[in-house]
C-alpha cells in the first residue's frame, strides 16, 4: 500500500510540476523579451530626439545602435512603417532556444534602427531556483505521504495481526479461547466477531463429539462386558454349561450391539447432511401402515382425514414415525393417539400417549443422544437412547422440526409434534402399490 501511494503521488506531482515549470519558464522568457524590447524602444527614442547625423555606430545604454540616413540597415522580418513613434517586431510565443534571440526597433522616419539581444540569464536562474524548490517539495510530499500511509495502514492492520497471532495459537485442546475484538465497529471488528461465533460453534461441536464418543464407548462397553463374562463363565465350566442357553444369550447381546451400531451409523450419515431423495411421501397411509405393525400390544387411534404429502426419503421418514410410535408404546398406559393435519404450508403430525409424560425441564433433553429418563434407564426397557435423537435428526434434514410439547388432554402423557414442509401436490398411490413401510431401513 505504501509503495502504491508513493508511486501515485510521484507520478501525479511530477506531472503537475512539469506543467508548472513549463508555464513559469514561458512567463520568465516572455518577461525577458518584453524588458529587452522596452530598452531598444527607449534607445530609438533617444537617438531620434538627439538628432544624430552621419553614418556610424552608437552605443546607448549598452545597446548597439546604427544610424541609417543614407543606407538603411535591413532588419529581418521588419518593414519600416509610416506611423509615428517606434515600430517593433510583433510578439511571438516564447522561444524554444532562447540563446541569441534578438529584438528590434526603428524610428518612424527610417533613419534609426536598434538591435538588442535578450538576456535570459536572470530568467534561467529563477527557473533553476523554482525547479529546486519544486523538486524538494515533490520529494517531501512523497516521503510524507508514504510515511503517513505506512503508519495509518499499519495501525489499521494491527488488529488483524493480533487476531492472526491469537488464531495461530488456538488448537483443538483450547477451543475455549477467543479472538480479540477491536473496539472500533468496522470490518475488522465484524470479522473478529464472526470468527468468534465460528469458534463457539466449533467448540460446541467438539464438546458434543467428545461427549458422544464417551457415551458410545460406555454403551458399547456394557454389552461387550456382559457378552465376555457369559462366555468366560461358560468356558470355565464347559461340562456344566448349558450351551444352547449361552448361545441364545450371546446372540441377544450381539443383536443389541448390532442395533446400537446401526443407529450410530445412521446418525453419522444424518450428521453429514446428505441430501435426502426428494420423493413425495404421503404421511397419512404411512401412519396407517405403521399402526398395523404386527406385535403391537396397544391400540393406536389415528386422526388423518386428508392426504399429507411431504418431500423426502421414504425410508428415513418411516424410521422417524417408527421411532415416535415405539417411544409412545414404551410409555403409554392404555392407548396411543396419532393426528395428521395440514397447517398452512406445513404438515403436522402429533403422537400422544397416556403415560407418565415428559417433565417440562426434560422436553428438550429427551432429544439428546443416549438420554434415558428416570423411568427408562435400563437398556432392556429404555432402548439405546438414540430413538428420539435419530427422529429429530431426520426431521432436521428434511427441513422440519420435532419438539416435545405440553399435553392438551386431561389424561396427560407425552406429546411429540413433528412439523414438515408440505409438498406442492399429492400424487395418488397406484392400486396394489407396496407401502414404504415395508422397505428396509
CSV table of C-alpha atoms in Angstrom, one decimal:
chain,number,residue,atom,x,y,z
A,1,UNK,CA,0.0,0.0,0.0
A,2,UNK,CA,2.8,2.4,0.9
A,3,UNK,CA,4.6,1.7,-2.4
A,4,UNK,CA,1.4,2.2,-4.4
A,5,UNK,CA,0.7,5.5,-2.7
A,6,UNK,CA,4.3,6.7,-3.2
A,7,UNK,CA,4.1,5.8,-6.9
A,8,UNK,CA,0.8,7.5,-7.5
A,9,UNK,CA,2.0,10.6,-5.6
A,10,UNK,CA,5.3,10.7,-7.6
A,11,UNK,CA,3.5,10.4,-10.9
A,12,UNK,CA,0.8,13.0,-10.1
A,13,UNK,CA,3.2,15.5,-8.6
A,14,UNK,CA,5.8,15.1,-11.3
A,15,UNK,CA,3.1,15.8,-14.0
A,16,UNK,CA,1.9,18.8,-12.0
A,17,UNK,CA,5.5,20.1,-11.5
A,18,UNK,CA,6.2,19.7,-15.3
A,19,UNK,CA,3.1,21.8,-16.1
A,20,UNK,CA,4.1,24.4,-13.5
A,21,UNK,CA,7.7,24.7,-14.7
A,22,UNK,CA,6.6,24.9,-18.4
A,23,UNK,CA,4.2,27.8,-17.5
A,24,UNK,CA,6.8,29.6,-15.3
A,25,UNK,CA,9.5,29.2,-18.0
A,26,UNK,CA,7.3,30.7,-20.7
A,27,UNK,CA,6.4,33.6,-18.4
A,28,UNK,CA,10.0,34.3,-17.5
A,29,UNK,CA,11.2,34.2,-21.1
A,30,UNK,CA,8.4,36.5,-22.2
A,31,UNK,CA,9.2,38.9,-19.4
A,32,UNK,CA,12.9,39.0,-20.5
A,33,UNK,CA,11.9,39.7,-24.1
A,34,UNK,CA,9.5,42.4,-23.1
A,35,UNK,CA,12.2,44.0,-20.9
A,36,UNK,CA,14.7,44.0,-23.8
A,37,UNK,CA,12.1,45.3,-26.2
A,38,UNK,CA,11.4,48.3,-23.9
A,39,UNK,CA,15.1,49.0,-23.8
A,40,UNK,CA,15.5,49.1,-27.7
A,41,UNK,CA,12.4,51.3,-28.0
A,42,UNK,CA,13.9,53.7,-25.5
A,43,UNK,CA,17.2,53.7,-27.5
A,44,UNK,CA,15.3,54.7,-30.7
A,45,UNK,CA,13.6,57.5,-28.9
A,46,UNK,CA,16.9,58.8,-27.5
A,47,UNK,CA,18.5,58.7,-31.0
A,48,UNK,CA,15.6,60.4,-32.6
A,49,UNK,CA,15.5,63.3,-30.0
A,50,UNK,CA,19.3,63.6,-30.0
A,51,UNK,CA,19.3,64.2,-33.8
A,52,UNK,CA,22.3,62.2,-34.6
A,53,UNK,CA,23.6,62.6,-38.1
A,54,UNK,CA,26.1,60.8,-40.3
A,55,UNK,CA,26.7,57.2,-40.6
A,56,UNK,CA,28.2,55.2,-37.8
A,57,UNK,CA,27.5,53.2,-34.8
A,58,UNK,CA,26.5,54.4,-31.4
A,59,UNK,CA,26.1,52.8,-28.0
A,60,UNK,CA,23.1,53.8,-25.9
A,61,UNK,CA,22.7,52.1,-22.6
A,62,UNK,CA,24.8,49.2,-23.8
A,63,UNK,CA,22.7,48.6,-27.0
A,64,UNK,CA,24.2,48.6,-30.4
A,65,UNK,CA,22.7,51.5,-32.5
A,66,UNK,CA,23.3,52.1,-36.2
A,67,UNK,CA,22.4,55.4,-38.0
A,68,UNK,CA,20.8,54.7,-41.4
A,69,UNK,CA,20.2,58.1,-43.1
A,70,UNK,CA,21.8,57.1,-46.4
A,71,UNK,CA,21.8,53.3,-46.2
A,72,UNK,CA,19.2,51.6,-44.1
A,73,UNK,CA,20.4,48.5,-42.3
A,74,UNK,CA,18.0,45.7,-43.3
A,75,UNK,CA,16.4,44.1,-40.3
A,76,UNK,CA,14.9,40.5,-40.9
A,77,UNK,CA,11.1,40.4,-40.5
A,78,UNK,CA,10.7,44.2,-40.0
A,79,UNK,CA,9.4,46.7,-42.6
A,80,UNK,CA,9.6,50.4,-41.7
A,81,UNK,CA,6.2,52.0,-41.2
A,82,UNK,CA,4.9,55.5,-41.7
A,83,UNK,CA,3.3,55.8,-38.4
A,84,UNK,CA,4.9,58.0,-35.8
A,85,UNK,CA,6.8,56.6,-32.9
A,86,UNK,CA,8.9,53.4,-32.8
A,87,UNK,CA,7.9,50.3,-34.6
A,88,UNK,CA,8.9,46.8,-33.4
A,89,UNK,CA,8.7,43.1,-34.1
A,90,UNK,CA,5.3,41.6,-33.2
A,91,UNK,CA,5.2,39.5,-30.1
A,92,UNK,CA,5.8,35.8,-30.7
A,93,UNK,CA,5.4,32.7,-28.5
A,94,UNK,CA,8.2,32.0,-26.0
A,95,UNK,CA,11.2,30.7,-28.0
A,96,UNK,CA,12.3,27.1,-27.5
A,97,UNK,CA,16.0,28.0,-27.7
A,98,UNK,CA,16.5,31.5,-26.1
A,99,UNK,CA,20.2,31.8,-26.9
A,100,UNK,CA,20.9,34.5,-29.4
A,101,UNK,CA,17.3,35.7,-29.6
A,102,UNK,CA,17.1,39.3,-31.0
A,103,UNK,CA,14.7,42.2,-30.5
A,104,UNK,CA,14.4,45.2,-32.9
A,105,UNK,CA,13.1,48.7,-33.1
A,106,UNK,CA,13.4,51.6,-35.6
A,107,UNK,CA,12.3,55.2,-35.9
A,108,UNK,CA,9.2,56.2,-37.8
A,109,UNK,CA,11.2,58.1,-40.5
A,110,UNK,CA,13.5,55.1,-41.1
A,111,UNK,CA,16.7,56.9,-40.0
A,112,UNK,CA,17.5,54.8,-37.0
A,113,UNK,CA,17.3,51.1,-36.3
A,114,UNK,CA,18.2,49.4,-33.0
A,115,UNK,CA,19.0,45.7,-32.4
A,116,UNK,CA,19.1,44.1,-29.0
A,117,UNK,CA,19.9,40.7,-27.6
A,118,UNK,CA,17.5,39.2,-25.0
A,119,UNK,CA,19.3,38.4,-21.8
A,120,UNK,CA,17.8,35.1,-20.4
A,121,UNK,CA,20.3,34.8,-17.5
A,122,UNK,CA,18.1,36.0,-14.8
A,123,UNK,CA,15.2,34.0,-16.2
A,124,UNK,CA,17.2,30.8,-16.2
A,125,UNK,CA,18.5,31.5,-12.7
A,126,UNK,CA,15.0,32.0,-11.4
A,127,UNK,CA,13.8,28.9,-13.3
A,128,UNK,CA,16.6,26.8,-11.7
A,129,UNK,CA,15.6,28.1,-8.2
A,130,UNK,CA,11.9,27.2,-8.9
A,131,UNK,CA,13.0,23.8,-10.2
A,132,UNK,CA,15.0,23.1,-6.9
A,133,UNK,CA,12.0,24.2,-4.8
A,134,UNK,CA,9.5,22.2,-6.8
A,135,UNK,CA,11.7,19.0,-6.7
A,136,UNK,CA,12.3,19.4,-3.0
A,137,UNK,CA,8.6,19.9,-2.4
A,138,UNK,CA,7.6,16.9,-4.5
A,139,UNK,CA,10.2,14.7,-2.7
A,140,UNK,CA,9.0,15.9,0.7
A,141,UNK,CA,5.3,15.3,-0.2
A,142,UNK,CA,6.0,11.8,-1.5
A,143,UNK,CA,8.0,10.9,1.6
A,144,UNK,CA,5.3,12.4,3.9
A,145,UNK,CA,2.6,10.6,2.1
A,146,UNK,CA,4.4,7.3,2.2
A,147,UNK,CA,5.1,7.7,5.9
A,148,UNK,CA,1.5,8.6,6.7
A,149,UNK,CA,0.3,5.6,4.6
A,150,UNK,CA,2.7,3.3,6.4
A,151,UNK,CA,1.7,4.4,9.8
A,152,UNK,CA,-2.1,4.6,9.0
A,153,UNK,CA,-2.2,1.2,7.3
A,154,UNK,CA,0.0,-0.3,10.0
A,155,UNK,CA,-2.3,0.9,12.7
A,156,UNK,CA,-5.4,-0.2,10.8
A,157,UNK,CA,-3.9,-3.7,10.3
A,158,UNK,CA,-2.6,-4.1,13.9
A,159,UNK,CA,-5.9,-5.7,15.0
A,160,UNK,CA,-5.6,-8.1,12.1
A,161,UNK,CA,-2.2,-9.1,13.2
A,162,UNK,CA,-3.5,-9.6,16.8
A,163,UNK,CA,-6.3,-11.7,15.5
A,164,UNK,CA,-3.8,-13.7,13.4
A,165,UNK,CA,-1.5,-14.4,16.3
A,166,UNK,CA,-4.3,-15.5,18.6
A,167,UNK,CA,-5.8,-17.7,15.9
A,168,UNK,CA,-2.4,-19.3,15.3
A,169,UNK,CA,-2.2,-20.4,18.9
A,170,UNK,CA,-5.7,-21.9,19.1
A,171,UNK,CA,-5.7,-25.7,18.9
A,172,UNK,CA,-8.3,-28.4,19.4
A,173,UNK,CA,-7.4,-28.6,23.1
A,174,UNK,CA,-8.1,-24.9,23.8
A,175,UNK,CA,-11.1,-24.1,21.7
A,176,UNK,CA,-12.5,-22.0,24.6
A,177,UNK,CA,-10.1,-19.2,23.7
A,178,UNK,CA,-11.5,-16.3,21.6
A,179,UNK,CA,-10.0,-13.8,19.3
A,180,UNK,CA,-9.6,-10.2,20.4
A,181,UNK,CA,-12.4,-7.9,19.1
A,182,UNK,CA,-11.2,-4.3,18.2
A,183,UNK,CA,-13.3,-1.6,19.9
A,184,UNK,CA,-14.0,0.2,16.6
A,185,UNK,CA,-17.1,-1.1,14.9
A,186,UNK,CA,-15.5,-1.6,11.5
A,187,UNK,CA,-15.0,-4.5,9.1
A,188,UNK,CA,-12.2,-6.0,11.2
A,189,UNK,CA,-14.4,-5.9,14.3
A,190,UNK,CA,-17.2,-7.7,12.5
A,191,UNK,CA,-14.7,-10.2,11.1
A,192,UNK,CA,-13.4,-11.0,14.6
A,193,UNK,CA,-16.9,-11.3,15.9
A,194,UNK,CA,-17.8,-13.7,13.1
A,195,UNK,CA,-14.7,-15.8,13.7
A,196,UNK,CA,-15.5,-16.0,17.5
A,197,UNK,CA,-19.1,-17.1,16.6
A,198,UNK,CA,-17.5,-19.8,14.4
A,199,UNK,CA,-15.2,-20.8,17.3
A,200,UNK,CA,-18.3,-21.1,19.5
A,201,UNK,CA,-20.0,-23.4,17.1
A,202,UNK,CA,-16.8,-25.4,16.7
A,203,UNK,CA,-16.3,-25.6,20.5
A,204,UNK,CA,-19.9,-26.9,20.9
A,205,UNK,CA,-19.4,-29.4,18.1
A,206,UNK,CA,-16.2,-30.7,19.5
A,207,UNK,CA,-17.6,-30.9,23.1
A,208,UNK,CA,-20.6,-32.7,21.7
A,209,UNK,CA,-18.4,-35.1,19.8
A,210,UNK,CA,-16.3,-35.8,22.8
A,211,UNK,CA,-19.4,-36.4,25.0
A,212,UNK,CA,-20.9,-38.6,22.2
A,213,UNK,CA,-17.6,-40.6,21.9
A,214,UNK,CA,-17.6,-41.2,25.7
A,215,UNK,CA,-21.3,-42.2,25.6
A,216,UNK,CA,-20.7,-44.6,22.7
A,217,UNK,CA,-17.7,-46.1,24.5
A,218,UNK,CA,-19.8,-46.6,27.6
A,219,UNK,CA,-22.8,-48.0,25.7
A,220,UNK,CA,-20.6,-50.4,23.8
A,221,UNK,CA,-18.6,-51.5,26.8
A,222,UNK,CA,-21.6,-52.7,28.8
A,223,UNK,CA,-23.0,-55.3,26.3
A,224,UNK,CA,-19.4,-56.4,25.4
A,225,UNK,CA,-18.6,-56.9,29.0
A,226,UNK,CA,-21.8,-58.9,29.6
A,227,UNK,CA,-21.1,-61.0,26.5
A,228,UNK,CA,-17.5,-61.6,27.5
A,229,UNK,CA,-18.5,-62.5,31.1
A,230,UNK,CA,-21.0,-65.0,29.9
A,231,UNK,CA,-18.6,-66.7,27.5
A,232,UNK,CA,-15.8,-66.8,30.1
A,233,UNK,CA,-18.1,-68.4,32.7
A,234,UNK,CA,-19.3,-71.0,30.2
A,235,UNK,CA,-15.7,-71.7,29.1
A,236,UNK,CA,-14.7,-72.0,32.8
A,237,UNK,CA,-17.1,-74.9,33.3
A,238,UNK,CA,-17.7,-76.3,29.8
A,239,UNK,CA,-19.1,-79.6,31.1
A,240,UNK,CA,-21.8,-78.0,33.2
A,241,UNK,CA,-22.6,-75.0,30.9
A,242,UNK,CA,-25.9,-75.1,29.1
A,243,UNK,CA,-24.5,-74.1,25.7
A,244,UNK,CA,-27.8,-73.5,23.9
A,245,UNK,CA,-28.8,-71.0,26.6
A,246,UNK,CA,-25.3,-69.4,26.4
A,247,UNK,CA,-25.6,-69.1,22.7
A,248,UNK,CA,-29.0,-67.6,22.9
A,249,UNK,CA,-27.9,-65.0,25.5
A,250,UNK,CA,-24.8,-64.2,23.4
A,251,UNK,CA,-27.0,-63.8,20.4
A,252,UNK,CA,-29.2,-61.4,22.3
A,253,UNK,CA,-26.2,-59.3,23.3
A,254,UNK,CA,-25.0,-59.4,19.7
A,255,UNK,CA,-28.4,-58.1,18.5
A,256,UNK,CA,-28.2,-55.3,20.9
A,257,UNK,CA,-24.7,-54.4,19.7
A,258,UNK,CA,-25.9,-54.6,16.1
A,259,UNK,CA,-28.9,-52.3,16.8
A,260,UNK,CA,-26.6,-49.8,18.5
A,261,UNK,CA,-24.0,-49.8,15.7
A,262,UNK,CA,-26.8,-49.4,13.1
A,263,UNK,CA,-28.2,-46.4,15.0
A,264,UNK,CA,-24.7,-44.9,15.2
A,265,UNK,CA,-24.1,-45.3,11.5
A,266,UNK,CA,-27.5,-43.7,10.7
A,267,UNK,CA,-26.7,-40.8,13.0
A,268,UNK,CA,-23.3,-40.4,11.3
A,269,UNK,CA,-25.0,-40.2,7.8
A,270,UNK,CA,-27.5,-37.7,9.1
A,271,UNK,CA,-24.8,-35.6,10.7
A,272,UNK,CA,-23.1,-35.5,7.3
A,273,UNK,CA,-26.2,-33.6,6.0
A,274,UNK,CA,-26.5,-35.8,3.0
A,275,UNK,CA,-29.4,-34.6,0.9
A,276,UNK,CA,-32.4,-37.0,1.1
A,277,UNK,CA,-34.0,-38.4,-2.0
A,278,UNK,CA,-36.7,-35.8,-2.7
A,279,UNK,CA,-39.6,-38.2,-3.4
A,280,UNK,CA,-43.1,-37.5,-2.5
A,281,UNK,CA,-44.3,-39.4,0.5
A,282,UNK,CA,-47.8,-39.3,2.0
A,283,UNK,CA,-47.7,-39.5,5.8
A,284,UNK,CA,-51.4,-40.5,6.1
A,285,UNK,CA,-51.1,-44.0,4.6
A,286,UNK,CA,-47.7,-44.4,6.0
A,287,UNK,CA,-49.1,-43.8,9.5
A,288,UNK,CA,-51.9,-46.3,9.0
A,289,UNK,CA,-49.4,-48.9,7.8
A,290,UNK,CA,-47.1,-48.4,10.9
A,291,UNK,CA,-50.1,-48.6,13.2
A,292,UNK,CA,-50.9,-52.1,11.9
A,293,UNK,CA,-47.4,-53.4,12.6
A,294,UNK,CA,-47.5,-57.0,13.8
A,295,UNK,CA,-46.7,-57.4,17.5
A,296,UNK,CA,-48.3,-54.1,18.6
A,297,UNK,CA,-49.8,-54.5,22.1
A,298,UNK,CA,-51.6,-51.2,22.4
A,299,UNK,CA,-54.3,-49.7,20.1
A,300,UNK,CA,-53.4,-46.7,18.0
A,301,UNK,CA,-56.1,-44.1,17.3
A,302,UNK,CA,-55.4,-42.3,14.1
A,303,UNK,CA,-56.9,-39.0,13.0
A,304,UNK,CA,-55.8,-38.4,9.4
A,305,UNK,CA,-58.7,-37.3,7.3
A,306,UNK,CA,-56.8,-35.9,4.3
A,307,UNK,CA,-53.5,-36.7,2.4
A,308,UNK,CA,-50.4,-35.2,4.0
A,309,UNK,CA,-47.7,-35.2,1.2
A,310,UNK,CA,-44.1,-34.2,2.0
A,311,UNK,CA,-40.9,-34.4,0.1
A,312,UNK,CA,-38.2,-36.6,1.5
A,313,UNK,CA,-36.6,-40.0,1.9
A,314,UNK,CA,-39.3,-42.6,2.4
A,315,UNK,CA,-37.0,-45.0,4.4
A,316,UNK,CA,-35.9,-42.2,6.7
A,317,UNK,CA,-39.5,-40.9,7.2
A,318,UNK,CA,-40.6,-44.4,8.0
A,319,UNK,CA,-37.8,-44.7,10.6
A,320,UNK,CA,-38.8,-41.4,12.1
A,321,UNK,CA,-42.5,-42.4,12.5
A,322,UNK,CA,-41.5,-45.8,13.8
A,323,UNK,CA,-39.3,-44.3,16.5
A,324,UNK,CA,-42.1,-42.0,17.6
A,325,UNK,CA,-44.6,-44.8,17.9
A,326,UNK,CA,-42.1,-47.1,19.6
A,327,UNK,CA,-41.4,-44.4,22.1
A,328,UNK,CA,-45.2,-44.0,22.7
A,329,UNK,CA,-45.7,-47.8,23.0
A,330,UNK,CA,-42.9,-47.9,25.6
A,331,UNK,CA,-44.5,-45.4,27.9
A,332,UNK,CA,-48.3,-45.5,27.1
A,333,UNK,CA,-50.6,-47.0,29.6
A,334,UNK,CA,-53.7,-47.8,27.5
A,335,UNK,CA,-53.7,-46.0,24.2
A,336,UNK,CA,-51.8,-44.0,21.6
A,337,UNK,CA,-53.2,-41.2,19.5
A,338,UNK,CA,-51.8,-40.0,16.2
A,339,UNK,CA,-53.1,-36.9,14.4
A,340,UNK,CA,-52.1,-35.8,10.9
A,341,UNK,CA,-53.2,-32.4,9.7
A,342,UNK,CA,-52.3,-29.7,7.3
A,343,UNK,CA,-51.4,-26.3,8.9
A,344,UNK,CA,-50.8,-23.7,6.2
A,345,UNK,CA,-47.7,-24.7,4.3
A,346,UNK,CA,-46.7,-27.5,6.8
A,347,UNK,CA,-47.8,-31.0,7.6
A,348,UNK,CA,-48.2,-31.5,11.3
A,349,UNK,CA,-48.1,-35.0,12.9
A,350,UNK,CA,-48.7,-35.4,16.6
A,351,UNK,CA,-48.1,-38.6,18.6
A,352,UNK,CA,-49.7,-38.6,22.1
A,353,UNK,CA,-49.8,-41.3,24.7
A,354,UNK,CA,-51.4,-41.5,28.2
A,355,UNK,CA,-48.2,-42.4,30.0
A,356,UNK,CA,-46.4,-40.5,32.7
A,357,UNK,CA,-45.4,-37.8,30.3
A,358,UNK,CA,-42.3,-35.8,29.9
A,359,UNK,CA,-41.4,-33.2,32.6
A,360,UNK,CA,-41.2,-29.6,31.3
A,361,UNK,CA,-37.5,-29.4,32.1
A,362,UNK,CA,-36.8,-32.6,30.1
A,363,UNK,CA,-38.7,-31.8,27.0
A,364,UNK,CA,-35.6,-30.7,25.2
A,365,UNK,CA,-33.2,-33.0,26.9
A,366,UNK,CA,-35.1,-36.1,25.6
A,367,UNK,CA,-33.7,-35.5,22.2
A,368,UNK,CA,-30.1,-35.7,23.3
A,369,UNK,CA,-28.2,-38.8,22.4
A,370,UNK,CA,-28.2,-41.7,24.9
A,371,UNK,CA,-30.7,-39.9,27.1
A,372,UNK,CA,-32.9,-42.1,29.3
A,373,UNK,CA,-35.3,-40.6,31.8
A,374,UNK,CA,-35.7,-42.0,35.3
A,375,UNK,CA,-38.4,-44.5,34.4
A,376,UNK,CA,-36.5,-45.8,31.4
A,377,UNK,CA,-32.9,-46.0,32.4
A,378,UNK,CA,-32.4,-49.7,31.9
A,379,UNK,CA,-31.1,-50.7,28.4
A,380,UNK,CA,-33.6,-53.5,28.3
A,381,UNK,CA,-36.6,-51.1,28.7
A,382,UNK,CA,-35.1,-47.9,27.6
A,383,UNK,CA,-33.5,-49.0,24.3
A,384,UNK,CA,-30.3,-47.4,23.1
A,385,UNK,CA,-31.4,-43.9,24.0
A,386,UNK,CA,-31.0,-42.8,20.3
A,387,UNK,CA,-34.5,-43.2,19.1
A,388,UNK,CA,-35.7,-39.6,19.6
A,389,UNK,CA,-32.3,-38.2,18.6
A,390,UNK,CA,-32.5,-40.0,15.3
A,391,UNK,CA,-36.0,-38.8,14.8
A,392,UNK,CA,-35.1,-35.2,15.3
A,393,UNK,CA,-32.0,-35.5,13.0
A,394,UNK,CA,-34.3,-36.9,10.3
A,395,UNK,CA,-36.8,-34.1,10.8
A,396,UNK,CA,-34.0,-31.5,10.6
A,397,UNK,CA,-32.5,-33.0,7.4
A,398,UNK,CA,-36.0,-32.7,5.8
A,399,UNK,CA,-36.3,-29.1,6.7
A,400,UNK,CA,-38.7,-29.7,9.6
A,401,UNK,CA,-38.8,-29.7,13.4
A,402,UNK,CA,-39.6,-32.2,16.1
A,403,UNK,CA,-40.5,-31.0,19.6
A,404,UNK,CA,-42.0,-32.3,22.9
A,405,UNK,CA,-44.9,-30.1,23.9
A,406,UNK,CA,-47.3,-29.9,26.8
A,407,UNK,CA,-50.2,-32.4,26.5
A,408,UNK,CA,-53.6,-30.9,25.5
A,409,UNK,CA,-55.9,-33.6,27.0
A,410,UNK,CA,-56.8,-34.2,30.7
A,411,UNK,CA,-55.1,-37.6,30.6
A,412,UNK,CA,-51.6,-36.1,30.4
A,413,UNK,CA,-48.8,-38.1,28.9
A,414,UNK,CA,-46.2,-37.2,26.3
A,415,UNK,CA,-46.9,-35.2,23.2
A,416,UNK,CA,-44.4,-35.2,20.3
A,417,UNK,CA,-45.1,-32.8,17.4
A,418,UNK,CA,-43.5,-33.2,14.0
A,419,UNK,CA,-43.7,-30.4,11.5
A,420,UNK,CA,-42.6,-30.8,7.9
A,421,UNK,CA,-42.9,-28.7,4.8
A,422,UNK,CA,-45.9,-29.7,2.7
A,423,UNK,CA,-45.3,-30.9,-0.8
A,424,UNK,CA,-46.7,-28.9,-3.7
A,425,UNK,CA,-49.2,-31.6,-4.7
A,426,UNK,CA,-50.1,-35.2,-3.7
A,427,UNK,CA,-49.6,-38.0,-6.2
A,428,UNK,CA,-52.2,-40.8,-5.7
A,429,UNK,CA,-50.8,-44.2,-5.0
A,430,UNK,CA,-51.5,-46.8,-7.6
A,431,UNK,CA,-53.7,-49.7,-6.5
A,432,UNK,CA,-51.6,-52.6,-5.1
A,433,UNK,CA,-48.5,-50.4,-4.7
A,434,UNK,CA,-46.5,-51.5,-1.7
A,435,UNK,CA,-46.3,-49.1,1.2
A,436,UNK,CA,-42.9,-47.5,2.1
A,437,UNK,CA,-43.3,-49.1,5.5
A,438,UNK,CA,-42.3,-52.4,4.0
A,439,UNK,CA,-38.9,-51.2,2.8
A,440,UNK,CA,-35.7,-51.9,4.6
A,441,UNK,CA,-34.2,-49.0,6.6
